[in-house]
mmCIF file of C-alpha atoms in Angstrom:
data_model
loop_
_atom_site.group_PDB
_atom_site.id
_atom_site.type_symbol
_atom_site.label_atom_id
_atom_site.label_comp_id
_atom_site.label_asym_id
_atom_site.label_seq_id
_atom_site.Cartn_x
_atom_site.Cartn_y
_atom_site.Cartn_z
ATOM 1 C CA MET A 1 122.003 35.965 25.918
ATOM 2 C CA ASP A 2 122.821 32.324 25.492
ATOM 3 C CA LEU A 3 120.578 30.470 22.983
ATOM 4 C CA HIS A 4 120.763 27.277 25.016
ATOM 5 C CA ARG A 5 119.300 29.026 28.064
ATOM 6 C CA LEU A 6 116.539 30.507 25.925
ATOM 7 C CA ARG A 7 115.701 27.008 24.708
ATOM 8 C CA LEU A 8 115.501 25.797 28.308
ATOM 9 C CA LEU A 9 113.012 28.566 29.020
ATOM 10 C CA ARG A 10 110.953 27.499 26.012
ATOM 11 C CA GLU A 11 111.021 23.878 27.175
ATOM 12 C CA LEU A 12 109.865 24.965 30.627
ATOM 13 C CA LYS A 13 106.860 26.644 29.057
ATOM 14 C CA ARG A 14 106.148 23.471 27.116
ATOM 15 C CA HIS A 15 106.580 20.955 29.966
ATOM 16 C CA GLY A 16 105.464 23.034 32.945
ATOM 17 C CA THR A 17 107.978 21.832 35.544
ATOM 18 C CA ILE A 18 111.748 21.918 35.914
ATOM 19 C CA ALA A 19 111.678 18.175 36.682
ATOM 20 C CA ALA A 20 109.926 17.443 33.373
ATOM 21 C CA VAL A 21 112.423 19.589 31.464
ATOM 22 C CA ALA A 22 115.308 17.825 33.172
ATOM 23 C CA GLN A 23 113.894 14.422 32.233
ATOM 24 C CA ALA A 24 113.176 15.438 28.631
ATOM 25 C CA MET A 25 116.634 16.910 28.092
ATOM 26 C CA SER A 26 118.636 14.463 30.256
ATOM 27 C CA TYR A 27 119.891 17.139 32.646
ATOM 28 C CA SER A 28 119.712 17.369 36.422
ATOM 29 C CA LYS A 29 117.119 19.670 37.966
ATOM 30 C CA SER A 30 119.882 21.679 39.607
ATOM 31 C CA THR A 31 121.516 22.274 36.210
ATOM 32 C CA ILE A 32 118.244 23.511 34.713
ATOM 33 C CA SER A 33 117.618 25.806 37.692
ATOM 34 C CA ALA A 34 121.142 27.199 37.551
ATOM 35 C CA GLN A 35 120.889 27.923 33.826
ATOM 36 C CA LEU A 36 117.541 29.696 34.207
ATOM 37 C CA SER A 37 118.883 31.723 37.119
ATOM 38 C CA GLN A 38 121.779 32.781 34.938
ATOM 39 C CA LEU A 39 119.310 33.819 32.237
ATOM 40 C CA GLU A 40 117.500 35.969 34.786
ATOM 41 C CA ARG A 41 120.783 37.683 35.640
ATOM 42 C CA GLU A 42 121.494 38.258 31.948
ATOM 43 C CA THR A 43 118.094 39.837 31.356
ATOM 44 C CA GLY A 44 117.888 41.652 34.675
ATOM 45 C CA VAL A 45 114.267 40.587 35.274
ATOM 46 C CA GLN A 46 112.389 37.819 37.063
ATOM 47 C CA LEU A 47 111.406 35.149 34.557
ATOM 48 C CA LEU A 48 109.724 32.568 36.805
ATOM 49 C CA GLU A 49 107.272 32.722 39.672
ATOM 50 C CA PRO A 50 105.773 29.986 41.895
ATOM 51 C CA ALA A 51 102.399 28.505 40.943
ATOM 52 C CA GLY A 52 101.572 25.830 43.510
ATOM 53 C CA ARG A 53 104.027 22.979 42.986
ATOM 54 C CA ARG A 54 104.909 24.279 39.548
ATOM 55 C CA VAL A 55 106.395 27.481 38.229
ATOM 56 C CA LYS A 56 104.977 29.751 35.584
ATOM 57 C CA LEU A 57 106.555 32.254 33.260
ATOM 58 C CA THR A 58 106.228 35.925 34.099
ATOM 59 C CA ASN A 59 104.978 38.440 31.543
ATOM 60 C CA GLN A 60 108.588 39.442 30.965
ATOM 61 C CA ALA A 61 109.511 35.832 30.217
ATOM 62 C CA GLU A 62 106.682 35.594 27.674
ATOM 63 C CA ILE A 63 107.961 38.761 25.960
ATOM 64 C CA LEU A 64 111.465 37.315 25.891
ATOM 65 C CA LEU A 65 110.237 34.044 24.383
ATOM 66 C CA SER A 66 108.287 35.814 21.644
ATOM 67 C CA HIS A 67 111.547 37.406 20.477
ATOM 68 C CA ALA A 68 113.506 34.198 21.055
ATOM 69 C CA GLU A 69 111.269 32.309 18.611
ATOM 70 C CA VAL A 70 112.243 34.796 15.895
ATOM 71 C CA ILE A 71 115.905 34.330 16.801
ATOM 72 C CA PHE A 72 115.625 30.530 16.663
ATOM 73 C CA GLU A 73 113.964 30.747 13.255
ATOM 74 C CA HIS A 74 116.671 32.999 11.819
ATOM 75 C CA VAL A 75 119.451 30.825 13.217
ATOM 76 C CA GLU A 76 117.865 27.826 11.520
ATOM 77 C CA MET A 77 117.536 29.749 8.258
ATOM 78 C CA ALA A 78 121.220 30.701 8.449
ATOM 79 C CA LYS A 79 122.191 27.056 8.920
ATOM 80 C CA GLY A 80 120.068 26.165 5.912
ATOM 81 C CA GLU A 81 121.735 28.763 3.701
ATOM 82 C CA ILE A 82 125.172 27.562 4.768
ATOM 83 C CA ALA A 83 124.225 23.958 3.954
ATOM 84 C CA ALA A 84 122.808 25.054 0.585
ATOM 85 C CA SER A 85 126.138 26.662 -0.319
ATOM 86 C CA PHE A 86 127.681 23.210 -0.677
ATOM 87 C CA GLU A 87 127.189 21.225 -3.882
ATOM 88 C CA GLU A 88 126.392 18.001 -2.026
ATOM 89 C CA ILE A 89 123.717 17.458 0.616
ATOM 90 C CA VAL A 90 125.398 16.308 3.824
ATOM 91 C CA GLY A 91 124.552 16.069 7.513
ATOM 92 C CA THR A 92 121.713 14.333 9.359
ATOM 93 C CA LEU A 93 117.962 14.550 8.733
ATOM 94 C CA ARG A 94 115.814 13.369 11.659
ATOM 95 C CA ILE A 95 112.333 12.182 10.680
ATOM 96 C CA ALA A 96 109.340 11.070 12.753
ATOM 97 C CA SER A 97 106.546 9.164 11.027
ATOM 98 C CA PHE A 98 103.334 7.393 11.989
ATOM 99 C CA GLN A 99 103.215 3.688 11.214
ATOM 100 C CA THR A 100 101.291 3.477 7.934
ATOM 101 C CA ALA A 101 103.428 6.103 6.237
ATOM 102 C CA ALA A 102 106.566 4.429 7.559
ATOM 103 C CA LEU A 103 105.422 1.155 6.001
ATOM 104 C CA SER A 104 104.091 2.336 2.667
ATOM 105 C CA LEU A 105 105.844 5.589 1.757
ATOM 106 C CA LEU A 106 109.218 5.730 3.442
ATOM 107 C CA PRO A 107 111.104 2.641 2.162
ATOM 108 C CA SER A 108 111.174 3.748 -1.488
ATOM 109 C CA VAL A 109 111.974 7.336 -0.549
ATOM 110 C CA LEU A 110 114.815 6.279 1.738
ATOM 111 C CA LYS A 111 116.330 4.136 -1.008
ATOM 112 C CA ARG A 112 116.086 7.055 -3.440
ATOM 113 C CA MET A 113 117.724 9.442 -0.972
ATOM 114 C CA GLU A 114 120.472 6.926 -0.206
ATOM 115 C CA ARG A 115 121.198 6.569 -3.916
ATOM 116 C CA ASP A 116 121.110 10.264 -4.794
ATOM 117 C CA HIS A 117 122.582 11.725 -1.594
ATOM 118 C CA PRO A 118 124.914 9.124 -0.054
ATOM 119 C CA ARG A 119 126.463 11.579 2.427
ATOM 120 C CA LEU A 120 123.101 12.489 3.968
ATOM 121 C CA ARG A 121 122.295 10.406 7.036
ATOM 122 C CA ILE A 122 118.556 9.920 7.610
ATOM 123 C CA GLU A 123 117.256 8.765 10.987
ATOM 124 C CA VAL A 124 113.626 7.612 11.297
ATOM 125 C CA THR A 125 111.546 7.231 14.465
ATOM 126 C CA GLU A 126 108.032 5.795 14.475
ATOM 127 C CA LEU A 127 105.897 8.209 16.473
ATOM 128 C CA GLU A 128 102.285 9.337 16.401
ATOM 129 C CA PRO A 129 101.527 13.009 15.596
ATOM 130 C CA GLU A 130 100.301 13.717 19.137
ATOM 131 C CA ARG A 131 103.915 13.296 20.256
ATOM 132 C CA SER A 132 105.948 13.987 17.128
ATOM 133 C CA LEU A 133 104.604 17.485 16.382
ATOM 134 C CA PRO A 134 105.481 18.909 19.828
ATOM 135 C CA ALA A 135 108.862 17.172 19.532
ATOM 136 C CA LEU A 136 109.368 18.859 16.150
ATOM 137 C CA LEU A 137 108.834 22.258 17.753
ATOM 138 C CA ALA A 138 111.351 21.285 20.421
ATOM 139 C CA GLN A 139 113.905 20.515 17.653
ATOM 140 C CA GLU A 140 114.032 16.804 18.402
ATOM 141 C CA PHE A 141 113.164 16.147 14.734
ATOM 142 C CA ASP A 142 113.650 18.026 11.472
ATOM 143 C CA LEU A 143 110.562 16.719 9.659
ATOM 144 C CA VAL A 144 107.395 14.927 10.702
ATOM 145 C CA LEU A 145 105.024 12.787 8.671
ATOM 146 C CA ALA A 146 101.602 13.195 10.260
ATOM 147 C CA GLU A 147 97.928 12.378 9.731
ATOM 148 C CA GLU A 148 94.679 14.226 10.413
ATOM 149 C CA PHE A 149 91.288 12.520 10.610
ATOM 150 C CA PRO A 150 87.991 13.923 9.306
ATOM 151 C CA GLY A 151 86.275 16.136 11.844
ATOM 152 C CA HIS A 152 89.276 16.087 14.191
ATOM 153 C CA PRO A 153 91.505 18.992 13.065
ATOM 154 C CA GLN A 154 94.815 19.313 14.825
ATOM 155 C CA VAL A 155 96.167 22.459 16.390
ATOM 156 C CA ARG A 156 98.475 24.154 13.880
ATOM 157 C CA PRO A 157 101.304 25.875 15.759
ATOM 158 C CA ALA A 158 102.471 29.130 14.203
ATOM 159 C CA GLY A 159 106.067 27.919 14.055
ATOM 160 C CA LEU A 160 105.355 24.960 11.748
ATOM 161 C CA ASP A 161 104.916 24.728 7.989
ATOM 162 C CA ARG A 162 102.505 22.067 6.682
ATOM 163 C CA ASP A 163 102.594 20.522 3.197
ATOM 164 C CA ASP A 164 99.713 18.168 2.319
ATOM 165 C CA LEU A 165 100.707 14.971 0.515
ATOM 166 C CA LEU A 166 97.530 12.994 -0.170
ATOM 167 C CA MET A 167 94.055 12.103 1.026
ATOM 168 C CA ASP A 168 94.034 8.489 2.203
ATOM 169 C CA ARG A 169 90.549 7.006 2.008
ATOM 170 C CA MET A 170 89.248 5.119 5.043
ATOM 171 C CA ARG A 171 87.187 1.971 4.468
ATOM 172 C CA LEU A 172 85.329 -0.643 6.439
ATOM 173 C CA ALA A 173 87.408 -3.838 6.642
ATOM 174 C CA THR A 174 85.685 -7.104 7.530
ATOM 175 C CA PRO A 175 86.785 -10.767 7.359
ATOM 176 C CA SER A 176 85.832 -12.452 4.097
ATOM 177 C CA VAL A 177 84.500 -15.414 6.117
ATOM 178 C CA TRP A 178 81.745 -13.155 7.440
ATOM 179 C CA GLY A 179 80.470 -12.500 3.941
ATOM 180 C CA HIS A 180 79.503 -9.020 2.815
ATOM 181 C CA GLN A 181 78.709 -6.824 5.828
ATOM 182 C CA ALA A 182 77.409 -3.275 5.820
ATOM 183 C CA LEU A 183 78.424 -0.944 8.626
ATOM 184 C CA ASP A 184 75.043 -1.123 10.358
ATOM 185 C CA ASP A 185 75.241 -4.945 10.306
ATOM 186 C CA LEU A 186 78.158 -4.895 12.738
ATOM 187 C CA ALA A 187 76.529 -3.784 15.985
ATOM 188 C CA LEU A 188 77.040 -7.227 17.549
ATOM 189 C CA ARG A 189 80.425 -7.974 15.978
ATOM 190 C CA PRO A 190 83.792 -7.500 17.719
ATOM 191 C CA TRP A 191 85.964 -4.515 16.699
ATOM 192 C CA VAL A 192 89.625 -3.566 16.864
ATOM 193 C CA MET A 193 90.456 0.114 17.325
ATOM 194 C CA GLU A 194 93.210 2.474 18.442
ATOM 195 C CA PRO A 195 93.461 3.334 22.177
ATOM 196 C CA GLU A 196 91.051 5.773 23.759
ATOM 197 C CA GLY A 197 92.237 9.366 23.652
ATOM 198 C CA THR A 198 93.589 9.143 20.110
ATOM 199 C CA ALA A 199 92.074 10.973 17.149
ATOM 200 C CA GLN A 200 91.718 7.660 15.295
ATOM 201 C CA ARG A 201 89.627 6.129 18.097
ATOM 202 C CA ALA A 202 87.393 9.199 18.435
ATOM 203 C CA TRP A 203 86.775 9.258 14.691
ATOM 204 C CA ALA A 204 86.080 5.500 14.434
ATOM 205 C CA VAL A 205 83.628 5.518 17.358
ATOM 206 C CA ALA A 206 81.831 8.520 15.847
ATOM 207 C CA VAL A 207 81.447 6.642 12.534
ATOM 208 C CA CYS A 208 79.872 3.673 14.305
ATOM 209 C CA ARG A 209 77.557 5.871 16.353
ATOM 210 C CA SER A 210 76.409 7.637 13.201
ATOM 211 C CA ALA A 211 75.351 4.185 11.956
ATOM 212 C CA GLY A 212 73.266 3.710 15.104
ATOM 213 C CA PHE A 213 75.369 1.509 17.382
ATOM 214 C CA GLU A 214 78.132 1.568 19.966
ATOM 215 C CA PRO A 215 81.056 -0.590 18.773
ATOM 216 C CA ASP A 216 82.036 -3.616 20.848
ATOM 217 C CA VAL A 217 85.786 -2.878 21.037
ATOM 218 C CA ARG A 218 87.384 -6.105 22.182
ATOM 219 C CA PHE A 219 90.872 -5.386 20.832
ATOM 220 C CA THR A 220 92.883 -2.189 21.357
ATOM 221 C CA ALA A 221 96.230 -1.593 19.662
ATOM 222 C CA THR A 222 98.265 1.155 18.028
ATOM 223 C CA ASP A 223 99.716 -1.334 15.532
ATOM 224 C CA VAL A 224 97.594 -1.191 12.365
ATOM 225 C CA LEU A 225 99.253 -4.371 11.091
ATOM 226 C CA LEU A 226 97.738 -6.134 14.092
ATOM 227 C CA HIS A 227 94.379 -4.564 13.195
ATOM 228 C CA ALA A 228 94.685 -6.005 9.683
ATOM 229 C CA ARG A 229 95.731 -9.404 11.009
ATOM 230 C CA LEU A 230 92.737 -9.594 13.335
ATOM 231 C CA VAL A 231 90.456 -8.818 10.402
ATOM 232 C CA GLU A 232 92.159 -11.365 8.136
ATOM 233 C CA THR A 233 91.798 -14.117 10.725
ATOM 234 C CA GLY A 234 88.078 -13.466 11.238
ATOM 235 C CA LEU A 235 88.336 -12.001 14.735
ATOM 236 C CA ALA A 236 87.274 -8.387 14.278
ATOM 237 C CA ALA A 237 86.056 -5.607 12.046
ATOM 238 C CA ALA A 238 88.032 -2.390 11.633
ATOM 239 C CA LEU A 239 88.103 0.985 9.901
ATOM 240 C CA LEU A 240 91.388 1.046 8.023
ATOM 241 C CA PRO A 241 93.146 3.285 5.461
ATOM 242 C CA ASP A 242 93.776 2.372 1.850
ATOM 243 C CA LEU A 243 97.550 2.841 2.242
ATOM 244 C CA LEU A 244 97.628 -0.162 4.558
ATOM 245 C CA TRP A 245 96.851 -2.391 1.580
ATOM 246 C CA TYR A 246 99.780 -1.152 -0.526
ATOM 247 C CA GLU A 247 100.781 -4.792 -1.160
ATOM 248 C CA GLY A 248 97.202 -5.976 -1.762
ATOM 249 C CA HIS A 249 94.890 -7.811 0.600
ATOM 250 C CA GLU A 250 93.502 -11.303 1.055
ATOM 251 C CA ARG A 251 90.731 -12.673 3.244
ATOM 252 C CA VAL A 252 89.445 -9.121 3.766
ATOM 253 C CA VAL A 253 86.388 -7.382 2.335
ATOM 254 C CA LEU A 254 86.821 -3.616 1.929
ATOM 255 C CA CYS A 255 83.697 -1.492 1.650
ATOM 256 C CA PRO A 256 83.265 2.269 1.279
ATOM 257 C CA LEU A 257 81.994 4.288 4.220
ATOM 258 C CA PRO A 258 79.218 6.879 4.007
ATOM 259 C CA GLY A 259 80.624 10.055 2.528
ATOM 260 C CA ASN A 260 83.914 8.350 1.543
ATOM 261 C CA PRO A 261 85.915 9.872 4.431
ATOM 262 C CA ALA A 262 89.669 10.211 4.067
ATOM 263 C CA ARG A 263 92.469 11.199 6.394
ATOM 264 C CA SER A 264 94.936 13.875 5.347
ATOM 265 C CA ILE A 265 98.607 12.901 5.268
ATOM 266 C CA TYR A 266 101.147 15.706 5.371
ATOM 267 C CA THR A 267 104.691 16.713 6.241
ATOM 268 C CA ALA A 268 105.503 19.351 8.836
ATOM 269 C CA VAL A 269 108.753 21.214 9.393
ATOM 270 C CA ARG A 270 109.746 24.218 11.449
ATOM 271 C CA ARG A 271 109.192 27.394 9.495
ATOM 272 C CA GLY A 272 112.852 28.329 9.694
ATOM 273 C CA ALA A 273 113.879 25.009 8.103
ATOM 274 C CA ILE A 274 111.742 25.266 4.949
ATOM 275 C CA GLY A 275 114.710 26.258 2.790
ATOM 276 C CA GLN A 276 117.158 23.646 4.037
ATOM 277 C CA SER A 277 118.431 21.473 1.190
ATOM 278 C CA ALA A 278 117.870 18.151 2.945
ATOM 279 C CA VAL A 279 114.331 19.113 3.971
ATOM 280 C CA LYS A 280 113.386 20.422 0.512
ATOM 281 C CA THR A 281 114.792 17.360 -1.246
ATOM 282 C CA PHE A 282 113.108 14.888 1.095
ATOM 283 C CA ARG A 283 109.778 16.707 0.875
ATOM 284 C CA GLN A 284 109.837 16.512 -2.912
ATOM 285 C CA ALA A 285 110.779 12.826 -2.843
ATOM 286 C CA ILE A 286 107.965 11.938 -0.413
ATOM 287 C CA LYS A 287 105.488 13.955 -2.483
ATOM 288 C CA ASP A 288 106.490 12.066 -5.639
ATOM 289 C CA GLU A 289 106.094 8.747 -3.831
ATOM 290 C CA SER A 290 102.693 9.797 -2.480
ATOM 291 C CA ILE A 291 101.429 10.510 -5.986
ATOM 292 C CA ASN A 292 102.643 7.106 -7.166
ATOM 293 C CA LYS A 293 101.182 5.263 -4.192
ATOM 294 C CA GLU A 294 97.828 7.039 -4.360
ATOM 295 C CA SER A 295 97.374 5.915 -7.942
ATOM 296 C CA SER A 296 98.406 2.297 -7.261
ATOM 297 C CA VAL A 297 96.510 1.417 -4.065
ATOM 298 C CA PRO A 298 93.931 -1.277 -4.935
#
């Protein structure tokens, strides 16, 4: 059986429709359908059945995919062993990272990797964990830098390996022109938060509600630098991580939150890629940088 066709079947399970698979993989719908039909002929069983306007995998397709995941993992392990047989780390390492880690952790690590492994090409995409982790499983990336907020644990797919880097403390950030403000003083103040539906927004709203008020969210943005700017200019309060202030802070008062909550920052890779030289080397470099940054954040 062709591995590419097996991957198409896996993507169909992930996306739910042939049209979505075609869009995600830049193929035509007819090409996807033809490849899956060929896979059915190779296996000798029906793999798909209608489900309204969608299709769903048959029991036989689910059995096939369970074995295919093992095959994918072993193929990736074989590639890793081949790469490790060379003295120099070469190739391309594709990384997805959320914004704060990309700002505070990655630059030094990328310079170190460029110096020590000049033939390794590293590509970085800024992407939130809600999108980057599924993309990692789909082999769009080789490593993901992700975050997890207190009380909002993420689903941990069986095919991924997680390595915790550091606990990044979250604090109340208010404009210095407001003077010292406790959390329960801010019921009538404007707030900036992440968009609804994100783990960050759910966590931040829960913190405010635990203090007895519903936050007046006047500004919504995924860009934490914009959050910080709105605080600095006296326009809003925010709940922001310590790593954001890796270069210090002015015009902002930072206060601890009840219970000193912290988000967990970690790397994730596919289980079959754990032993790959580029992945192992980058993971160690980012861990070293995390230790240094955690001890230096003001």
